Structure formats: C-alpha cells, structure tokens
mmCIF file of C-alpha atoms in Angstrom:
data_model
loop_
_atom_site.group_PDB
_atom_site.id
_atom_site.type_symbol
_atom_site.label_atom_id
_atom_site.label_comp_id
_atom_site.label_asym_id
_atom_site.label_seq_id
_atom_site.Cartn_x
_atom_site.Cartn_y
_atom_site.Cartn_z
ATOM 1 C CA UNK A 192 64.290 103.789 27.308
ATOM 2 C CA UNK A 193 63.654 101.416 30.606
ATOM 3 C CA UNK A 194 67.073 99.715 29.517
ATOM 4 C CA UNK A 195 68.592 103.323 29.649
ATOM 5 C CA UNK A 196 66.991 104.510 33.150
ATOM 6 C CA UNK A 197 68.082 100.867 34.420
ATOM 7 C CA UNK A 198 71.985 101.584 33.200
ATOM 8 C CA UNK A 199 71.605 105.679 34.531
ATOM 9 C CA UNK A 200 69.965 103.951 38.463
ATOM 10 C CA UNK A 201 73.009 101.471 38.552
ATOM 11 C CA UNK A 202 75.799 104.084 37.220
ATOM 12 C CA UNK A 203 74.211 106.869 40.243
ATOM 13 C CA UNK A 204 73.831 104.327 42.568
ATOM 14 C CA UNK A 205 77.456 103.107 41.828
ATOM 15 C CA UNK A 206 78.632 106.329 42.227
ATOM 16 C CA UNK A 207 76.878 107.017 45.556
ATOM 17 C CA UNK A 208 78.245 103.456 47.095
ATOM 18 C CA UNK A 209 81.920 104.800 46.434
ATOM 19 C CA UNK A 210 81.176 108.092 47.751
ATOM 20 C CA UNK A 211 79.537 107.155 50.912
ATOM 21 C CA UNK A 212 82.774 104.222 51.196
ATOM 22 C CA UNK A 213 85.282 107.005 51.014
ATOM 23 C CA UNK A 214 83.425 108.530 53.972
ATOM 24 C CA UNK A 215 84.501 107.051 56.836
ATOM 25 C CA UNK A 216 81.843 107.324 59.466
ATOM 26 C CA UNK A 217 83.297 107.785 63.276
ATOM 27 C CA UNK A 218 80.627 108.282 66.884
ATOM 28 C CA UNK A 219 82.425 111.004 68.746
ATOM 29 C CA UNK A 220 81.106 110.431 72.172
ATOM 30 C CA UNK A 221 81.197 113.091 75.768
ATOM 31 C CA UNK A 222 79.834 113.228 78.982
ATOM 32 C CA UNK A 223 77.295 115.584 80.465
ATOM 33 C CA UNK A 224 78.992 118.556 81.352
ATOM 34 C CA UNK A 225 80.898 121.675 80.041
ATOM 35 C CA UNK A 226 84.402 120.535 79.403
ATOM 36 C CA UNK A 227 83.627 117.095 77.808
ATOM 37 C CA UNK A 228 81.160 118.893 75.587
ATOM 38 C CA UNK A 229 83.962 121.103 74.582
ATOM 39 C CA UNK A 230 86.108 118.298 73.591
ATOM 40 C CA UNK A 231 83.026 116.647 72.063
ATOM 41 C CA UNK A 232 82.607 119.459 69.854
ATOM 42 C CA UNK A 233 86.257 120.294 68.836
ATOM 43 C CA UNK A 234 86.765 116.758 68.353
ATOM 44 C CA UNK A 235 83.894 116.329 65.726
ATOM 45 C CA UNK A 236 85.106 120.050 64.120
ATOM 46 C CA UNK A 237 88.756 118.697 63.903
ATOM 47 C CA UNK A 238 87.450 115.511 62.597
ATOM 48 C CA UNK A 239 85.027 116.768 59.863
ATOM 49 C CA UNK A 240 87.832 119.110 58.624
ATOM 50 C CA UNK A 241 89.691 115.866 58.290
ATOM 51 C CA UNK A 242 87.019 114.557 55.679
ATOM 52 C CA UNK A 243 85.514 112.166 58.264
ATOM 53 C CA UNK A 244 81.819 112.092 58.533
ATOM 54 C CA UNK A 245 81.118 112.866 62.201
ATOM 55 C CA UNK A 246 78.156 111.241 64.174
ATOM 56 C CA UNK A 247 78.612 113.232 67.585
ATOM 57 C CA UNK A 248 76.685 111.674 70.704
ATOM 58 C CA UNK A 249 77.306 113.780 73.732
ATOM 59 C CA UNK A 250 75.755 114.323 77.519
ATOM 60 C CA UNK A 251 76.133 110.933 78.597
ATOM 61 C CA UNK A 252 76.896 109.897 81.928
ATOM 62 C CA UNK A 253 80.237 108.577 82.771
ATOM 63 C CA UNK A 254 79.487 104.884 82.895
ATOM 64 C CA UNK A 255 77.208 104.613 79.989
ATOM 65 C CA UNK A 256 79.329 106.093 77.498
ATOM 66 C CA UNK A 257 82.065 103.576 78.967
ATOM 67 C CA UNK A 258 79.565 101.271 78.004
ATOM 68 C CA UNK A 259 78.664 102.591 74.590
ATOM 69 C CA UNK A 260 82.339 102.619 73.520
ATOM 70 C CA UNK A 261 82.664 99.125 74.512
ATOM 71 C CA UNK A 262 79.754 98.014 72.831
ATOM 72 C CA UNK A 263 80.646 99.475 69.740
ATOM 73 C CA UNK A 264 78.172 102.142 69.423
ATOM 74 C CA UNK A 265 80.913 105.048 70.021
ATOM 75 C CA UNK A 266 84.036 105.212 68.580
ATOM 76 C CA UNK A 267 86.006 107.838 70.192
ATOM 77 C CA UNK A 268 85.634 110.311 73.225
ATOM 78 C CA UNK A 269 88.123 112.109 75.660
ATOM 79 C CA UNK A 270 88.703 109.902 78.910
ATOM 80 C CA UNK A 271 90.144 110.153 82.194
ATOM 81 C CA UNK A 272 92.959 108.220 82.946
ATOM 82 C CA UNK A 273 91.935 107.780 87.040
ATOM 83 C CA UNK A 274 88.641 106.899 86.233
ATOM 84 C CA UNK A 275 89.464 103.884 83.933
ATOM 85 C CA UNK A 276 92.137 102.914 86.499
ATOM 86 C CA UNK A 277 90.159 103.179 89.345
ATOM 87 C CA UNK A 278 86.399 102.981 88.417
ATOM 88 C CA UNK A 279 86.456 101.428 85.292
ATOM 89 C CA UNK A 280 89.707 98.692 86.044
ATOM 90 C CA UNK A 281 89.290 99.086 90.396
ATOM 91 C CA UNK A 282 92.651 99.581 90.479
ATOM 92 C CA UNK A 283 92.711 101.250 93.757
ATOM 93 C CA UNK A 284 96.815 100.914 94.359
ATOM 94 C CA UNK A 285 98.211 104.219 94.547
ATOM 95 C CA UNK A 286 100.284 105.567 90.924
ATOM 96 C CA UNK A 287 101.618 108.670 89.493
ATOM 97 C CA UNK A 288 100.661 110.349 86.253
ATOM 98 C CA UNK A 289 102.874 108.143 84.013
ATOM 99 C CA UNK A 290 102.027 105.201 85.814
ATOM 100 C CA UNK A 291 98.217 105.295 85.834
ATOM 101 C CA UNK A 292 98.333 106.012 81.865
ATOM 102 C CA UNK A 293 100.569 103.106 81.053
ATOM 103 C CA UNK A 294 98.158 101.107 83.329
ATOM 104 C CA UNK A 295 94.988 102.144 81.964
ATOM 105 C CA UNK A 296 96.655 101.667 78.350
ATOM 106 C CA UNK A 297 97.432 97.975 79.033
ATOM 107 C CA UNK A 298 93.800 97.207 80.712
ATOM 108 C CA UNK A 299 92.010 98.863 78.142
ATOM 109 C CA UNK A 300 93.930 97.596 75.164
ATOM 110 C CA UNK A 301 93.081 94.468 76.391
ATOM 111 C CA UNK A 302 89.184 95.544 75.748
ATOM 112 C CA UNK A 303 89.791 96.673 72.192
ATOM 113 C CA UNK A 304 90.414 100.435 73.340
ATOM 114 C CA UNK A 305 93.491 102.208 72.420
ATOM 115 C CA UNK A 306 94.862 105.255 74.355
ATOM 116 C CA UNK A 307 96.136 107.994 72.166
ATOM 117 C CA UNK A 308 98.460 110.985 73.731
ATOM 118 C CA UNK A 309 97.596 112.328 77.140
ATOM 119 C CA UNK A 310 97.502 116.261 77.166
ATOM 120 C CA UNK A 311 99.273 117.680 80.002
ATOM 121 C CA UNK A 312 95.799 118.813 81.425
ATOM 122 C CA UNK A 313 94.698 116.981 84.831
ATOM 123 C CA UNK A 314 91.176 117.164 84.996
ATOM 124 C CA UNK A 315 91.105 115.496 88.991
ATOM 125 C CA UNK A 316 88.617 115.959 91.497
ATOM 126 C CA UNK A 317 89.071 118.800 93.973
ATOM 127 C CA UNK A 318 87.604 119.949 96.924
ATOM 128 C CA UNK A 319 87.250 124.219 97.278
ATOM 129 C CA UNK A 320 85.897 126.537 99.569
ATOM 130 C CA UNK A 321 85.482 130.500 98.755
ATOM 131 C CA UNK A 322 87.901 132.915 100.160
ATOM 132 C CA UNK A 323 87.085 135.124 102.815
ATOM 133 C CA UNK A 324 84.423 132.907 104.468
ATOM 134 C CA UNK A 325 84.474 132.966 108.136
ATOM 135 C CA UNK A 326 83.368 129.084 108.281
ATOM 136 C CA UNK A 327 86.188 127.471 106.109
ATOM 137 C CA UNK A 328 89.243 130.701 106.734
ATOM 138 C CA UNK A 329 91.133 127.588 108.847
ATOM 139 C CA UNK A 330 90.095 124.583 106.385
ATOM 140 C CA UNK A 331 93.426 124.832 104.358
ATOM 141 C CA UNK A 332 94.128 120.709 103.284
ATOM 142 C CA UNK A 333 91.749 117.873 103.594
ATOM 143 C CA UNK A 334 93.295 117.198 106.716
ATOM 144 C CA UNK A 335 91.932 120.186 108.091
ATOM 145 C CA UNK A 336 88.857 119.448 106.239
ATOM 146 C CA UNK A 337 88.571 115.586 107.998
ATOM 147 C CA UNK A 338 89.570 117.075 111.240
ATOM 148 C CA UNK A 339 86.230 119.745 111.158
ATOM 149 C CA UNK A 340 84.084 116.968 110.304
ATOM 150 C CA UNK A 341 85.523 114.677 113.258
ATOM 151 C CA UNK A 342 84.753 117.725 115.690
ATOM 152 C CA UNK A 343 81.412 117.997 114.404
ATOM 153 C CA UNK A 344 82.198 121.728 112.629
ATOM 154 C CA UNK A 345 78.687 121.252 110.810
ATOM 155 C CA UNK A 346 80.479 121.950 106.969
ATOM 156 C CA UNK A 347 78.152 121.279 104.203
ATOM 157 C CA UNK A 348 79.301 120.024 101.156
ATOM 158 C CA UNK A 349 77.807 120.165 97.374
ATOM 159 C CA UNK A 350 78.421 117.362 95.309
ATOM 160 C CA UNK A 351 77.199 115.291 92.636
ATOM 161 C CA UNK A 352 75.493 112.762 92.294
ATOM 162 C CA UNK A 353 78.167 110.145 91.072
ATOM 163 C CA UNK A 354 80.915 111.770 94.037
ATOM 164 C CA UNK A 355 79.343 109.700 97.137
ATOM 165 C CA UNK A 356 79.195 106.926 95.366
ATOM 166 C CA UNK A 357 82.405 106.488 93.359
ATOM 167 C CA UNK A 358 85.372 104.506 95.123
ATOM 168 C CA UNK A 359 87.418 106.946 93.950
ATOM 169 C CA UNK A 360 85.259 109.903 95.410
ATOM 170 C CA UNK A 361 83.707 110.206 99.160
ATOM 171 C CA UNK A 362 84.164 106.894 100.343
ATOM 172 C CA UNK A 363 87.912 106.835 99.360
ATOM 173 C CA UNK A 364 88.671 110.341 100.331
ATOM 174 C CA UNK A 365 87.130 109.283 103.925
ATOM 175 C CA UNK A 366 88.671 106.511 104.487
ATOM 176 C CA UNK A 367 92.024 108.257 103.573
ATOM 177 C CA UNK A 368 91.523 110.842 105.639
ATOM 178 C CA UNK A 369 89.894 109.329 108.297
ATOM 179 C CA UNK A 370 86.507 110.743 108.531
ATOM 180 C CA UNK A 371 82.784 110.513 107.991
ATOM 181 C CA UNK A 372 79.930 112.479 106.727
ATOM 182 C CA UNK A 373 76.177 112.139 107.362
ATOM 183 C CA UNK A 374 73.366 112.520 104.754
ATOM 184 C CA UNK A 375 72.663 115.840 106.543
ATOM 185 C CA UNK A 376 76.612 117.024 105.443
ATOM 186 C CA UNK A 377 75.890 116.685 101.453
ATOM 187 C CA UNK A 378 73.798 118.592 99.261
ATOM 188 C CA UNK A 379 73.654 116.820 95.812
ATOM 189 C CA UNK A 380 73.218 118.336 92.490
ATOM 190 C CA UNK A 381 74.209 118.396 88.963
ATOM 191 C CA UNK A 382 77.794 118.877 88.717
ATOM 192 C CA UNK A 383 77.678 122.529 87.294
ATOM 193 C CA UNK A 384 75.723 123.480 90.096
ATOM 194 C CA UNK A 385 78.062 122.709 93.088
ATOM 195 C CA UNK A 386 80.000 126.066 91.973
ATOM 196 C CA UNK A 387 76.966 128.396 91.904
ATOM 197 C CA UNK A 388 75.520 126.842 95.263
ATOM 198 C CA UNK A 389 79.326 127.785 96.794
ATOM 199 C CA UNK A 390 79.982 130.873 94.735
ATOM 200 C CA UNK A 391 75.886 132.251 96.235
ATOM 201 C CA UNK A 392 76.698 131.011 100.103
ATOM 202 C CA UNK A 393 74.343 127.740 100.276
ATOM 203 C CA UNK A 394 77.256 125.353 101.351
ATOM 204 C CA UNK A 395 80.644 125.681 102.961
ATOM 205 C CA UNK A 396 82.354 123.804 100.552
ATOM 206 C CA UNK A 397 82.027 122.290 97.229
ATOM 207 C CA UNK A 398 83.303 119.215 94.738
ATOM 208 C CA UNK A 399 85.369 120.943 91.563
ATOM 209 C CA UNK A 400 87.593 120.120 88.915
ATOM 210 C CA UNK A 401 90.700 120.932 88.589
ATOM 211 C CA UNK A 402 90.192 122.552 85.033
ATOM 212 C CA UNK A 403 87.173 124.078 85.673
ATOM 213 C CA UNK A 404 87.004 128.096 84.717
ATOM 214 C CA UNK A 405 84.902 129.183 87.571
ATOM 215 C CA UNK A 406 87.812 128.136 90.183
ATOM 216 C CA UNK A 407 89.245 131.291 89.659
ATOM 217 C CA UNK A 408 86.787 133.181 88.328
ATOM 218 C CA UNK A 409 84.304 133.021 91.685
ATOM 219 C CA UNK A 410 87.706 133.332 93.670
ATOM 220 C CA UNK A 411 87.517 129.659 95.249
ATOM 221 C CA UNK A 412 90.062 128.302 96.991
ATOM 222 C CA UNK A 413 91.388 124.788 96.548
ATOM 223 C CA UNK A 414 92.233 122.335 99.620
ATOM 224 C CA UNK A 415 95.291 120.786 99.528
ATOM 225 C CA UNK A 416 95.176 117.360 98.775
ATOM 226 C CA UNK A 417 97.747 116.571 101.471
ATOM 227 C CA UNK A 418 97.831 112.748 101.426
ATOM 228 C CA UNK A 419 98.025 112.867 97.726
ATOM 229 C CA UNK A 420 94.745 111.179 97.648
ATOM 230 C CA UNK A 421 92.965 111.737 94.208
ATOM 231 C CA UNK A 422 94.481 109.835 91.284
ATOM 232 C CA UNK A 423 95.992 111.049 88.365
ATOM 233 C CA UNK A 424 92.887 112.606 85.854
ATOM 234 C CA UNK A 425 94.992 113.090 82.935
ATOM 235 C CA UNK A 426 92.703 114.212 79.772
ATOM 236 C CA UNK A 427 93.251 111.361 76.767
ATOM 237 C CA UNK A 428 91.388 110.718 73.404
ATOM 238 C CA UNK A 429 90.465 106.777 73.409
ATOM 239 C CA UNK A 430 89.808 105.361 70.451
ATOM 240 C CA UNK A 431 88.164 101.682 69.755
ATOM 241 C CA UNK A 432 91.476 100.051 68.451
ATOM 242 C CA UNK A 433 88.914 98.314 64.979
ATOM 243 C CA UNK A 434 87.698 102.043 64.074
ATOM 244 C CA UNK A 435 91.572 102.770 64.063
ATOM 245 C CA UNK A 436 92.967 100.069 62.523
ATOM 246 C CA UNK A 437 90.234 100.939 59.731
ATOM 247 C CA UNK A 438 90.761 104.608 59.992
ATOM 248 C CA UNK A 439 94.230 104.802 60.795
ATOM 249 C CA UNK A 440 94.683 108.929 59.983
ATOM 250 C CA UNK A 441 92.322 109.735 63.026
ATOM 251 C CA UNK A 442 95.503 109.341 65.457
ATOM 252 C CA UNK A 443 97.145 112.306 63.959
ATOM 253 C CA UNK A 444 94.752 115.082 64.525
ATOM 254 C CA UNK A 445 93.474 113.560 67.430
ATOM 255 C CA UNK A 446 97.391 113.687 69.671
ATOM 256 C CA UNK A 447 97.782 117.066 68.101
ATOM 257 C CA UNK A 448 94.687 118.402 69.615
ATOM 258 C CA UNK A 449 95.633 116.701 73.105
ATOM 259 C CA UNK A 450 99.321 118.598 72.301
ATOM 260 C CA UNK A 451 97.321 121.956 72.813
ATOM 261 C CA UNK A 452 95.517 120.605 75.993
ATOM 262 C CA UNK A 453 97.048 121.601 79.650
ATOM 263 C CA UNK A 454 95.393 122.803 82.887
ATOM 264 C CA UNK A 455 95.877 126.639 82.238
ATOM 265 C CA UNK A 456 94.145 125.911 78.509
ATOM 266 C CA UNK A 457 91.244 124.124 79.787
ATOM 267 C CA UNK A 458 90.315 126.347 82.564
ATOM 268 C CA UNK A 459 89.941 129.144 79.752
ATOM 269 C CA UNK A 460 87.915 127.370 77.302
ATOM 270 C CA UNK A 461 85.915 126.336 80.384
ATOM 271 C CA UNK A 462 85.615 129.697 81.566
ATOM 272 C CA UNK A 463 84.404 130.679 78.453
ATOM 273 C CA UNK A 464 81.847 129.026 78.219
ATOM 274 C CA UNK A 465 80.243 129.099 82.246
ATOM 275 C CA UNK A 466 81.130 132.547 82.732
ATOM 276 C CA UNK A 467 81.632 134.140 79.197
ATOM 277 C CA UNK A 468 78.510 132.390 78.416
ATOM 278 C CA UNK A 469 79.902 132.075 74.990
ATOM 279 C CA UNK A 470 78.217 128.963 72.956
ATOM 280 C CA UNK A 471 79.982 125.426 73.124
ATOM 281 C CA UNK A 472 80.462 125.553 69.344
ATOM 282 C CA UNK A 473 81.777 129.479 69.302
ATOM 283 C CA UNK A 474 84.460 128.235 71.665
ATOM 284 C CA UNK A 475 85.653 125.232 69.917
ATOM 285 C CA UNK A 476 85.911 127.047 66.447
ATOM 286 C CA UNK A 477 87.919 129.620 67.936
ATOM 287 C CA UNK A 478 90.493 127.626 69.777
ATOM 288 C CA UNK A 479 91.131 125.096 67.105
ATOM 289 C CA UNK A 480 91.399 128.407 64.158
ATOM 290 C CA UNK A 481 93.546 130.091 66.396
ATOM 291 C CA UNK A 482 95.983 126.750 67.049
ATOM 292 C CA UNK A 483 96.270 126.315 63.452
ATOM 293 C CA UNK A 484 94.320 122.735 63.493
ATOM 294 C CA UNK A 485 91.390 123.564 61.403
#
C-alpha cells in the first residue's frame, strides 16, 4: 500500500512538474500612473489569453523599474523611447522619431533588452495652460513661456517630482530656451495632480503628456514646443532579450497590441479612466475585445 501511495506521489508530482514547465512564467512591469497601468494591465490580459502565466508588478517609478528589468526581476513593460535615449543612455544629441528608436534599440540590446514595435503613440512631455485665462491668453510657445519668466511675469508651474530633476525635463527645457525658474515658480506633486491643480486655478501652467485624456477634456491648451525641444516619447514594449529567446511567441501579441496604439487611442483609454472614472481593468478588457486581440 506505501509502495502504491509512493508510485501515485511521483506519477502527480510528475504530472504537476510538466504542467507548471508548459507554463511559461513572464513579470509584466509599469510605472505609477494611469497610462502605464493601462498598458500594464492589457499587457498581462493579452498575455494570459496567450497561455502565459502572468506575474504583473506595476506603480513603480521610472528608474526602478529600469532597474528591475535589468536585474532580471521584470521581464517586460511598455517604455519610452526618449527616456532610454536621454535618461537612461544620456544621449542628449538632438534625433527624430526613427532615429531615437533605432538608437535606443542598439544601446539597450547591448544590455540584454530587446525593443519590440513602436506604436505610433508619442507619449512626450508637454507644457499646457487652460484656455481663457487672463494670465497665460499671450503664452502661445515656450518661447513665449521663457520670455514671461525672463520679465519676471510671476507664472507658476505644477510639476512632478521627477520633471526638475530630469535632464531631459526643466533643466534642459531652460537651458534651451534660455530661462530660469525659482523654487517659488514650481509647485510639485504627483503627476496626476498637475491637471486638477490647473484644471481648479492653483497654477498658471502645468507639466502634461501628450496622451493624456484630460488635455482635452479640461480644455487645456498645449504650448508649442517651438525649438523642437522634447525628444521623441514613442510608446514601445521592451522585452529582456533571455525571456524571449525562451518565450519566443510573446513578440507576436505584444507588436500587435502596439499596432492598435497611436496618440488619438491613448488619450481615450486615458480619458476613460481619469474622467470616465471607469476601472483600469474595465478599460483594458474592453479595448483589447473590441480590437479583436483577446
């Protein structure tokens, strides 16, 4: 009878070992706020519909889940293409979109991370005011925006709290445009909150992104960008090149997905979510049904 319960153990256990092999397990990694837990979340919907077995690992902070993916302890999450080249690689030379991604492709292969299809959605940073305010009706570019601080127009900006800091966010954009703000100019806060503090009439102007839903929705208005200062953001799943050399069929659904990704897309889905107030998860389920990938 032992003999028996030995032989039934092995023969379960046996059974369980091939089961969990033909698993594969993948990290699905995003960053702390609404759009990269979107992607985060259709990412680990698309994947599980694919028969992976999806670990997802989301609301990290830019640099550590650089870190994490490097490290091994992520496999996959949606990137920017002007923060690897400029943050991540300090790459500060001026490219366009198709430049920057074959640039960030080459560095980062080099690191064991492979760039799959960029979507044609530019997530970059952005600088807005709201329409109709008295303060900002003549701020229409950056230049105008440089020129207001350098005559001591007494602006106040909300930001985060990576933007003053990041060489491709304040300090960059000033020395572009040849200006300077004080402490007293900035009001930081979380990222989500720069819209609301703009949108209620606490600050003059605000840090966005390009993508985001409430651009339109709260009626900002975007400077210009006249010197063509903010890098290329383009929106691309990056995969650690071992997990996809051992899971090769993760490409596939993964560049499909970005396929369905542009600017007009991701400010809806964004939208949704800020100022639908519909659940990350509802959102996801509905745009990946609806495009036929799951």
């Amino acid at each position: 009878m032992k003999d028996l319960t030995r032989i039934l153990t092995a023969a379960i256990a046996g059974v369980a070992l091939t089961a969990s092999a033909q698993a594969a397990d993948v990290v699905v990694g995003g960053k702390d706020f609404t759009e990269q837990l979107l992607l985060a979340e259709m990412t680990t919907q698309l994947l599980e519909a694919e028969g992976f077995d999806v670990d997802k690992r989301d609301g990290m902070g830019s640099q550590v889940l650089r870190n994490a993916q490097l490290n091994g302890q992520v496999d996959v999450y949606w990137e920017y293409t002007g923060t690897s080249l400029v943050t991540y690689n300090k790459v500060s030379d001026p490219m366009d979109a198709a430049a920057t991604y074959a640039k960030v492709k080459e560095m980062d292969g080099e690191q064991g991370l492979t760039w799959l299809d960029p979507s044609n959605a530019n997530n970059t940073y952005a600088l807005a005011v709201k329409s109709g305010e008295d303060s900002t009706k003549d701020v229409k570019t950056l230049s105008d925006l440089a020129a207001s601080y350098n005559a001591d127009g007494g602006l106040i900006m909300a930001v985060n709290a990576e933007f003053p800091k990041r060489p491709d966010g304040l300090p960059g954009l000033e020395e572009a445009y040849g200006f300077e703000t004080s402490r007293a100019d900035l009001k930081a806060m979380d990222s989500g909150l720069t819209y609301q503090a703009l949108n209620e009439g606490q600050v003059d102007l605000a840090l966005v992104f390009a993508t985001d839903g409430r651009i339109a929705a709260f009626d900002f208005r975007v400077l210009e960008d006249d010197k063509g200062y903010f890098p290329d953001y383009a929106i691309v799943p990056v995969v650690r090149s071992d997990t996809l050399e051992a899971n090769p069929t993760l490409a596939e659904p993964l560049n499909a997905l970005s396929a369905k990704l542009d600017d007009k897309t991701m400010q809806m889905l964004n939208a949704k979510v800020d100022v639908d107030k519909m659940t990350i998860e509802e959102v996801a389920t509905e745009f990946l049904s609806s495009n036929g990938l799951i």
